[in-house]
Short mmCIF file of C-alpha atoms in Angstrom, two decimals:
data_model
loop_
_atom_site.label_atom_id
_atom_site.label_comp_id
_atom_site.label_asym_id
_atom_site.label_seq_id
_atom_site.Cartn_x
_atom_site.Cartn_y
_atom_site.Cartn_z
CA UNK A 336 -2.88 -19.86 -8.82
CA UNK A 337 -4.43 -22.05 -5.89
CA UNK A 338 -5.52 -25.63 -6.49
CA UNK A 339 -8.30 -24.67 -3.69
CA UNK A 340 -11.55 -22.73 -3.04
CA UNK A 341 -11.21 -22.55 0.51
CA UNK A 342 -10.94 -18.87 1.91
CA UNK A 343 -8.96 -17.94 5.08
CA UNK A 344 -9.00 -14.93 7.41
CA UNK A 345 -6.51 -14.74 10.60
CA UNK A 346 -6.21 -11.35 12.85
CA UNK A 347 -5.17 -10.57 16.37
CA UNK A 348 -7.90 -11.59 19.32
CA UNK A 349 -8.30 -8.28 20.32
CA UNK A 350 -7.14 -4.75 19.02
CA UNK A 351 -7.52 -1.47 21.79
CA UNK A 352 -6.92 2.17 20.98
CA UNK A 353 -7.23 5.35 22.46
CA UNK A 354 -5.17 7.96 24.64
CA UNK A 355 -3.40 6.39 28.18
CA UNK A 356 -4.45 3.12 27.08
CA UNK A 357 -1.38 2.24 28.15
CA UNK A 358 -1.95 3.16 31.60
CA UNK A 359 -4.50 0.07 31.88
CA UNK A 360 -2.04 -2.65 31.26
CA UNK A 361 -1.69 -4.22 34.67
CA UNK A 362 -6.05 -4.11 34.16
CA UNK A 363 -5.54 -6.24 30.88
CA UNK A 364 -2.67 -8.92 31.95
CA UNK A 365 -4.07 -9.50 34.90
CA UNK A 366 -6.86 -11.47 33.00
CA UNK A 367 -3.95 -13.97 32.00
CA UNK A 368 -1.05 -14.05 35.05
CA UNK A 369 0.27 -11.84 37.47
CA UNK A 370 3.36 -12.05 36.21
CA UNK A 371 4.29 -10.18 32.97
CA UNK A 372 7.56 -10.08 31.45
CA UNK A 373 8.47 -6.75 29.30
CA UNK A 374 10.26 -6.58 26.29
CA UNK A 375 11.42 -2.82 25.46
CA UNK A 376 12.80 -1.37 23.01
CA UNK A 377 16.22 -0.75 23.88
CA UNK A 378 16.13 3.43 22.63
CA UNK A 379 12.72 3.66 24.70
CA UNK A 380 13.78 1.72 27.59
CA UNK A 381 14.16 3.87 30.54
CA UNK A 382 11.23 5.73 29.78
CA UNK A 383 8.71 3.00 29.55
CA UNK A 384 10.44 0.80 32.31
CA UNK A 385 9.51 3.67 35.08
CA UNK A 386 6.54 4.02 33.48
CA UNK A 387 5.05 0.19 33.23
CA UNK A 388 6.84 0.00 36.87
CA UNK A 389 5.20 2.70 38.50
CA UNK A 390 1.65 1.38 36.98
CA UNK A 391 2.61 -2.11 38.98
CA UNK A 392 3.54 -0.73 42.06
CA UNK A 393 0.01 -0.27 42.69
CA UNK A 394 -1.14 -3.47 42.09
CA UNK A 395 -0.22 -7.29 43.15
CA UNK A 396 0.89 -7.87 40.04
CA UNK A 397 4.83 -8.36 38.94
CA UNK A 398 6.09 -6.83 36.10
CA UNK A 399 9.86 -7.79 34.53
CA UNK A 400 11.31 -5.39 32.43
CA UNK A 401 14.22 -6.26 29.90
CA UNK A 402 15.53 -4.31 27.28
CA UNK A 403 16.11 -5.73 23.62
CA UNK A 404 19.52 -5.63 22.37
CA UNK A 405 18.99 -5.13 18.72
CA UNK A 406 18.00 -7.63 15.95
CA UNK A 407 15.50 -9.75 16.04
CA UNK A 408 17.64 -12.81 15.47
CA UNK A 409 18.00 -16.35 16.90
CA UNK A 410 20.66 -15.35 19.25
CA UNK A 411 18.17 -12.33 20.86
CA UNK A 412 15.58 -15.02 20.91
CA UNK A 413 17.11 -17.46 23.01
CA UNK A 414 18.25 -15.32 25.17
CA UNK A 415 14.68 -13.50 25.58
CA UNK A 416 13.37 -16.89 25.72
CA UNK A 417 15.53 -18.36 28.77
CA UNK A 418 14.95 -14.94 30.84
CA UNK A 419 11.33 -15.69 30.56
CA UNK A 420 11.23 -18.93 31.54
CA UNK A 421 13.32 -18.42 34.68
CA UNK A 422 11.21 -15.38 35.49
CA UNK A 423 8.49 -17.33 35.37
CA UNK A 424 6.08 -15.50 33.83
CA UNK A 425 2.83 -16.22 32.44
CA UNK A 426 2.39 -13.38 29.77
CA UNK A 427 5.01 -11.50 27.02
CA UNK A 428 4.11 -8.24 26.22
CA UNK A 429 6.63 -6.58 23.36
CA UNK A 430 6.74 -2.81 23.41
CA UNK A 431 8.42 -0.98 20.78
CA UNK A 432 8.97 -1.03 17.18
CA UNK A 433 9.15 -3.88 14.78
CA UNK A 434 12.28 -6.22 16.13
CA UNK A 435 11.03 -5.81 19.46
CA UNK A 436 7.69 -6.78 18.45
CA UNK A 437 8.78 -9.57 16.44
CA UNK A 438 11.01 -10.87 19.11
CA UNK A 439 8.36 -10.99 21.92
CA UNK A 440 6.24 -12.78 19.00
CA UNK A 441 8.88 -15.43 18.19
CA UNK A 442 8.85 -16.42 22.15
CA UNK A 443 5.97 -16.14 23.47
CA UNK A 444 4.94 -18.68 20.04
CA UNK A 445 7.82 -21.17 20.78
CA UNK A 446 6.75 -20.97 24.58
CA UNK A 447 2.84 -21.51 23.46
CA UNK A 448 2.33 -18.21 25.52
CA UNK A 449 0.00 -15.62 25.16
CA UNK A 450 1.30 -11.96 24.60
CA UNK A 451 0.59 -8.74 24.01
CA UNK A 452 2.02 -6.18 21.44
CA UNK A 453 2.26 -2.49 22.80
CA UNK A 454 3.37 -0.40 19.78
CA UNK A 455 5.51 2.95 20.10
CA UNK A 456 4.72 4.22 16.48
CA UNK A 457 2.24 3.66 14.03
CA UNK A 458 5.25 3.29 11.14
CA UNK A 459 4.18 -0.21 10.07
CA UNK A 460 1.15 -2.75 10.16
CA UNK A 461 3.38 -5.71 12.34
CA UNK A 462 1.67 -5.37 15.54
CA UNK A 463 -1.50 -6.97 14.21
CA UNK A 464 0.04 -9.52 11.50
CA UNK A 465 0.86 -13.00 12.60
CA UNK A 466 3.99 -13.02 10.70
CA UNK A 467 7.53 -12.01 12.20
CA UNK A 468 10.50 -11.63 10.39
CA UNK A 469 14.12 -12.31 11.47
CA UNK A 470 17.99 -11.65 10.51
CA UNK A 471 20.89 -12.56 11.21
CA UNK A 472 23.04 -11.24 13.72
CA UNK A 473 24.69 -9.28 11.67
CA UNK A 474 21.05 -7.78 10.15
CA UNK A 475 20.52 -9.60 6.93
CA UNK A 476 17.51 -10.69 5.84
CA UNK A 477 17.15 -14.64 6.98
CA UNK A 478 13.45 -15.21 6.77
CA UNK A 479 9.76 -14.73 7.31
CA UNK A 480 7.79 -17.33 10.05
CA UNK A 481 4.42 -17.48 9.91
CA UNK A 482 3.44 -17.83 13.35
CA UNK A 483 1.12 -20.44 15.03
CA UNK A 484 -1.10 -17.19 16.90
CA UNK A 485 -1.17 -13.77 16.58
CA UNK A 486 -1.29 -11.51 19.55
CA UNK A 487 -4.14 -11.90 22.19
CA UNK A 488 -4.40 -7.69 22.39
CA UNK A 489 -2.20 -5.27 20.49
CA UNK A 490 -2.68 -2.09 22.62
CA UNK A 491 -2.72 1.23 21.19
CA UNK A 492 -2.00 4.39 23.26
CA UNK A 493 -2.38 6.91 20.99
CA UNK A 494 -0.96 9.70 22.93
CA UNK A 495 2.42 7.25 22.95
CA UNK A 496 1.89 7.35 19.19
CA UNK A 497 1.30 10.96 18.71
CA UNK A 498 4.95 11.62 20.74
CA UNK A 499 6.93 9.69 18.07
CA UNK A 500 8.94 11.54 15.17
CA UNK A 501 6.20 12.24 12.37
CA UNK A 502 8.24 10.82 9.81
CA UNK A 503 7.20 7.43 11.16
CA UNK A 504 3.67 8.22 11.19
CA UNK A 505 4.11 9.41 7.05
CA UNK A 506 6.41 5.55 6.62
CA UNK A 507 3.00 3.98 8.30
CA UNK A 508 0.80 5.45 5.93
CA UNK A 509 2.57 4.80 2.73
CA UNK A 510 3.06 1.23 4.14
CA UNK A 511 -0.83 1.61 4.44
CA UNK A 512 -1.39 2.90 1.24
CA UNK A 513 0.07 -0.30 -0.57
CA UNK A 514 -1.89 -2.61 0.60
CA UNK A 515 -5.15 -2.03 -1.82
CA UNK A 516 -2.97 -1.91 -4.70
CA UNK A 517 -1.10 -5.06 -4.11
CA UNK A 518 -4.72 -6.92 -2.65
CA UNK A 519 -6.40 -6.22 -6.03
CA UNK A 520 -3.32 -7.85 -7.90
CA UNK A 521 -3.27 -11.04 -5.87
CA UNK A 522 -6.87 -10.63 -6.61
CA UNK A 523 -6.64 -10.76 -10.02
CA UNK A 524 -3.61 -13.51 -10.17
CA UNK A 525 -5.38 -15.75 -7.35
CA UNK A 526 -2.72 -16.32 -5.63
CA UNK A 527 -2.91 -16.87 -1.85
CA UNK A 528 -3.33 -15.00 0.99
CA UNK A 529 -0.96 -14.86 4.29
CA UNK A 530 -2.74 -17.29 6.51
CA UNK A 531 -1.29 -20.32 6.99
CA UNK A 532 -0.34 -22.72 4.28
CA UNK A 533 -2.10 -19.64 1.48
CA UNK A 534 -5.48 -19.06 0.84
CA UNK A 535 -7.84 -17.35 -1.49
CA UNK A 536 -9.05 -14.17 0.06
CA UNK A 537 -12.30 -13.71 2.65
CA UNK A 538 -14.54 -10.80 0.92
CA UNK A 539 -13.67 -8.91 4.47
CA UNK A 540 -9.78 -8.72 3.58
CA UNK A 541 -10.46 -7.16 0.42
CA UNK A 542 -12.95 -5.07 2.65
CA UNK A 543 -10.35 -4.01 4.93
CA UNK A 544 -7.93 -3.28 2.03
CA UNK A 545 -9.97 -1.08 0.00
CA UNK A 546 -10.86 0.83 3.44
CA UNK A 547 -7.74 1.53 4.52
CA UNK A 548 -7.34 2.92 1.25
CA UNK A 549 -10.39 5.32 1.53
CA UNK A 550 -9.86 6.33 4.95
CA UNK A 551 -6.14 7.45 3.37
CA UNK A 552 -7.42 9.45 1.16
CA UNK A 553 -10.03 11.20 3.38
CA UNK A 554 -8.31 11.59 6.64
CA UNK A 555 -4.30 11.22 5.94
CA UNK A 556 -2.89 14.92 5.16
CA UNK A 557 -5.42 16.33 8.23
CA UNK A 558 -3.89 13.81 10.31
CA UNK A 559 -0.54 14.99 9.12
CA UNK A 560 -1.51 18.37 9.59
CA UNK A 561 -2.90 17.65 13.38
CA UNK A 562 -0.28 15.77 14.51
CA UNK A 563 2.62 18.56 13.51
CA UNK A 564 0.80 20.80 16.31
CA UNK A 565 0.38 17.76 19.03
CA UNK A 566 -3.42 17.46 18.23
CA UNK A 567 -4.97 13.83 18.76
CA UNK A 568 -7.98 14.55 16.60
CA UNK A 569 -10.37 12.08 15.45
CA UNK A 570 -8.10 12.53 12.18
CA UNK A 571 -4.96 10.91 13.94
CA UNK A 572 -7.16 8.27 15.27
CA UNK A 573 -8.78 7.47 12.08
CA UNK A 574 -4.66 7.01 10.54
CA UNK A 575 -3.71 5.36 13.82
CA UNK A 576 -6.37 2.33 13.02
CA UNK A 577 -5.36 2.41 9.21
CA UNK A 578 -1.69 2.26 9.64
CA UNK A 579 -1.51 -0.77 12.50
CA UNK A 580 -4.89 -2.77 12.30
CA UNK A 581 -6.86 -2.32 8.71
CA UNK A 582 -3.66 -2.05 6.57
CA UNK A 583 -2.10 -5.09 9.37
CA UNK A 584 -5.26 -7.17 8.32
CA UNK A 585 -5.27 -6.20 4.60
CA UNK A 586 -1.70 -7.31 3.84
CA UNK A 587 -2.56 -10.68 6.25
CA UNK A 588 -6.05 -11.91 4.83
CA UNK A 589 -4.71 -10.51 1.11
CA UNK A 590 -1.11 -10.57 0.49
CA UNK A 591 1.85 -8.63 -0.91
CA UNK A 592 2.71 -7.88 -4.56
CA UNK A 593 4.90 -5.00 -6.35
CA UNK A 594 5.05 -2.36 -3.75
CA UNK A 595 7.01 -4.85 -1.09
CA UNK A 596 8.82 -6.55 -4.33
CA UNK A 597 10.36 -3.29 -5.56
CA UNK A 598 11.26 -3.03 -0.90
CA UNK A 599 13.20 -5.86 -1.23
CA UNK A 600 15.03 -4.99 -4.66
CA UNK A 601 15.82 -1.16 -3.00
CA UNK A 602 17.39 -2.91 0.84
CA UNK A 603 20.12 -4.24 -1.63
CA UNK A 604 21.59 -0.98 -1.99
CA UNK A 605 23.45 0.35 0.65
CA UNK A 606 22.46 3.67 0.53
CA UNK A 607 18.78 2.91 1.32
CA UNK A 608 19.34 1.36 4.82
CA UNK A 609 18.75 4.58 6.60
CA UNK A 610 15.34 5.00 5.17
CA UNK A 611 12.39 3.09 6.84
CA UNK A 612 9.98 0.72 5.77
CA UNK A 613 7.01 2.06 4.45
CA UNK A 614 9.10 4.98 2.49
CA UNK A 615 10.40 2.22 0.24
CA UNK A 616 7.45 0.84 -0.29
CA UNK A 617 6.04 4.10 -1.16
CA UNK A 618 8.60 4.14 -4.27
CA UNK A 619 7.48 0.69 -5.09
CA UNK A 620 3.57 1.64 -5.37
CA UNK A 621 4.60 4.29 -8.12
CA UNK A 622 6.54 1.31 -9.94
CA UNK A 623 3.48 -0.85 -9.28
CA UNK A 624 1.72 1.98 -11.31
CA UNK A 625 3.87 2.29 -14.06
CA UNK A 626 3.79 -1.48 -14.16
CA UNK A 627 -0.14 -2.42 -14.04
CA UNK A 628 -0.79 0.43 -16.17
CA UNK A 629 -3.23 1.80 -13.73
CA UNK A 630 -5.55 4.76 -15.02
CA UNK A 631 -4.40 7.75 -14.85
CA UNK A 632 -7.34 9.45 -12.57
CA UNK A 633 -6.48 7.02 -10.09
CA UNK A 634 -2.85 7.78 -10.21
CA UNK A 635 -3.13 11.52 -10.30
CA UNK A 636 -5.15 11.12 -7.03
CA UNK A 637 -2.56 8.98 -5.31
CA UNK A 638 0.64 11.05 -6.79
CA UNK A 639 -0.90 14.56 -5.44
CA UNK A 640 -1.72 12.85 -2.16
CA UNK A 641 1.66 10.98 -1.73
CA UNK A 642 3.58 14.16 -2.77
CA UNK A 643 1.88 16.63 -0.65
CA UNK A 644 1.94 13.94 2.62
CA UNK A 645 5.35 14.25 2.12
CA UNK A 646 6.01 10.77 0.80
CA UNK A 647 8.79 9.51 -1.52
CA UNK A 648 7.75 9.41 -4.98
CA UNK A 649 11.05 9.20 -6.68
CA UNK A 650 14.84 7.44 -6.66
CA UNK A 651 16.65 10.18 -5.41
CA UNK A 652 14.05 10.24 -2.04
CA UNK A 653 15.67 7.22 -0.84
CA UNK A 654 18.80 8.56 -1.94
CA UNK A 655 19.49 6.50 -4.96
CA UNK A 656 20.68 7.37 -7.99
CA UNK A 657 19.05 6.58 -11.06
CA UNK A 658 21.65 4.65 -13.04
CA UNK A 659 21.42 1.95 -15.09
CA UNK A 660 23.66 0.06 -12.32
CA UNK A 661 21.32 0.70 -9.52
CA UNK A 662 17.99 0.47 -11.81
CA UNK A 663 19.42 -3.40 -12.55
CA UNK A 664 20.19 -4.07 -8.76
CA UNK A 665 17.07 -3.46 -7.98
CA UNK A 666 15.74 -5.46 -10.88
CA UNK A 667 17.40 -8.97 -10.51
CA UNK A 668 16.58 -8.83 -6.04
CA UNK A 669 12.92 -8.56 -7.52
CA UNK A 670 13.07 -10.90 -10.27
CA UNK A 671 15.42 -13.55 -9.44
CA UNK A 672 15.69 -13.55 -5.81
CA UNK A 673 12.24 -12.27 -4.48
CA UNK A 674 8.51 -14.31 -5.09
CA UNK A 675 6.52 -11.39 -4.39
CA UNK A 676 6.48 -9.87 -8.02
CA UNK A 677 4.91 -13.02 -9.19
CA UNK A 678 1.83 -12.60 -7.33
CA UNK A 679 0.96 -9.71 -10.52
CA UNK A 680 -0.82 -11.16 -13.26
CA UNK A 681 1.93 -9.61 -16.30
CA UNK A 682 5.06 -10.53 -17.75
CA UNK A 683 7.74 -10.52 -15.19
CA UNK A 684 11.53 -10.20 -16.12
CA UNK A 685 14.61 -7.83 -16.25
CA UNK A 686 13.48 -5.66 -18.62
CA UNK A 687 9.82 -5.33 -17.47
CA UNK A 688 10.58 -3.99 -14.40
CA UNK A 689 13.24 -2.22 -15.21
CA UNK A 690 11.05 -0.66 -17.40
CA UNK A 691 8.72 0.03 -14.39
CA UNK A 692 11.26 1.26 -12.38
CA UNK A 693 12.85 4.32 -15.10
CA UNK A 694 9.05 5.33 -15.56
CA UNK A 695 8.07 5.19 -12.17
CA UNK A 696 11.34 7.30 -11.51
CA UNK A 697 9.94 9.93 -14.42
CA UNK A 698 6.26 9.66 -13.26
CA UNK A 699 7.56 10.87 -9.43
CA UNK A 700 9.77 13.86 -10.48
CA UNK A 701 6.75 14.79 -12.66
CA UNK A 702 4.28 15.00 -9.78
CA UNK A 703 7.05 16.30 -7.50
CA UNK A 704 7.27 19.79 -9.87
CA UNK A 705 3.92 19.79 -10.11
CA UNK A 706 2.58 19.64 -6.43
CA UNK A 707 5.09 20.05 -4.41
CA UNK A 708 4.56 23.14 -2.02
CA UNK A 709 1.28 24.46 -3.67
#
């Protein structure tokens, strides 16, 4: 519980969507510098380079295009860090997934530059979140910096989006889907928000939660459903927003409870490395159920959604298998080696969330037989 009564809300300066946005980058830098340094996602990089280069050529500006290597670790950052400085640019703009974007973030904050964030999916909230998280070199877990700024525009091309796998579109909205959940428990528990030093929450996080909630529920399985035939409806637009900037401000301005607890106790087994983000969250929301209780209208609403979306609901979706081995594995990360849990307002040890675990585990393979395909 906070010893304060002051409220905090952080976001990016300036979020843009909507199809070929990317097209009008040189337009947008060239507000800040004429010379912008590119950091690309290494899988994406000969694509974008031509493309960010041929959008230069017909300008003054100078674009430098580097690929990232991997990790977002303190090795990568140096090394971005160095190639910027003797580039001499004026402007960082990270395009890709999440270590790319965390990477540009890390520099252009130790270089007190301003940068942009050009995402390549809509898999996770990052892009708008003044947070960045790094590893080792290696890839474990080493910590989470709250950053001094968030971006000055994350850019949006939702045609980019829409050409990504669609199982990183589904991760983005389970990721998504959390954050209500887990903003009414630090609600309830007052504990403090992601800005800064912690804060209690602005009434327009909670807001922004609770919307990206509702637009979820109204808009997610047509979005689905458009963007399996390449259709950029207003649908896909509507998810786009929720994924990166309302459910990127809700987890920010609110903060993170079960759903990312129960994340952090599934990355410690192996076999759940190969599934992204948001899908392990997803399991943790139906734990967060089990454990808070909720009502059961709310959870047969969620369960038929999440099931139908295509969503994992259940161990064995992440590949797990529910022993009592893995079931304590997953117990002690979130207990004894994780502080998000203790942002819910309940009794938190082994055997509660074990508890929540094996139930959540039952509750998923129950709504699985009952919705799946119909």
């Amino acid at each position: 519980m906070l010893d304060s009564r002051t409220r905090a809300f952080g976001s990016a300066m300036t979020y843009i969507q909507g199809p070929g946005e990317l097209d009008k980058i040189e337009e947008y830098s060239r507000v800040y510098t004429n010379r912008v340094f590119f950091l690309i996602d290494g899988f994406l990089f000969p694509t974008l380079k031509e493309r960010i280069e041929n959008i230069f050529s017909k300008s003054d500006s100078v674009c430098i295009c580097e690929a990232c290597r991997g990790e977002c670790c303190y090795s990568e950052i140096n090394r971005i860090t160095e190639l910027v400085k003797e580039h001499k640019a004026g402007l960082i703009v990270g395009a890709g997934g999440g270590k790319t974007i965390d990477i540009a973030k890390m520099v252009a904050n130790s270089l007190f530059f301003p940068y942009f964030i050009v995402p390549t999916s809509a898999a996770t909230d990052a892009p708008v979140s003044g947070l960045a998280v790094v590893y080792t070199d290696t890839g474990e877990h080493l910590e989470a910096v709250m950053l001094k700024r968030s971006a000055d525009i994350v850019l949006m091309d939702s045609n980019l989006i829409a050409g990504a796998p669609i199982r990183l579109f589904r991760a983005g909205m389970a990721d998504a889907l959390a954050t209500w959940f887990e903003a009414q428990a630090r609600e309830r528990s007052e504990s403090p928000n992601n800005i800064g030093k912690g804060y209690l929450r602005c009434k327009a996080g909670m807001a922004i939660a609770r919307l990206s909630y509702d637009l979820l529920m109204e808009d997610g399985l047509r979005a689905l459903r458009d963007l399996e035939i390449g259709a950029v409806t207003d649908a896909v637009e509507n998810i786009i927003e929720t994924n990166t900037l309302l459910s990127g401000l809700g987890f920010q301005n609110t903060g993170c409870s079960v759903a990312h607890a129960i994340h952090a106790g599934l990355a410690e087994l192996p076999e759940t490395h190969s599934y992204l983000h948001g899908e392990k969250v997803a399991f943790g929301i139906v734990c967060g159920f089990a454990f808070e209780n909720t009502p059961m209208d709310i959870v047969d609403k969620v369960m038929q959604f999440m099931v139908e979306a295509g969503i994992p609901v259940t161990l064995s979706d992440l590949g797990v298998e529910a022993t009592p081995e893995n079931i304590f594995k997953i117990a002690d990360k979130v207990v004894n080696r994780n502080r998000t849990i203790y942002a819910e307002p309940l009794v938190i040890n082994i055997d509660t969330v074990s508890a929540a675990i094996i139930s959540a585990n039952a509750l998923g393979e129950r709504y699985k037989a009952r919705f799946k395909n119909k």
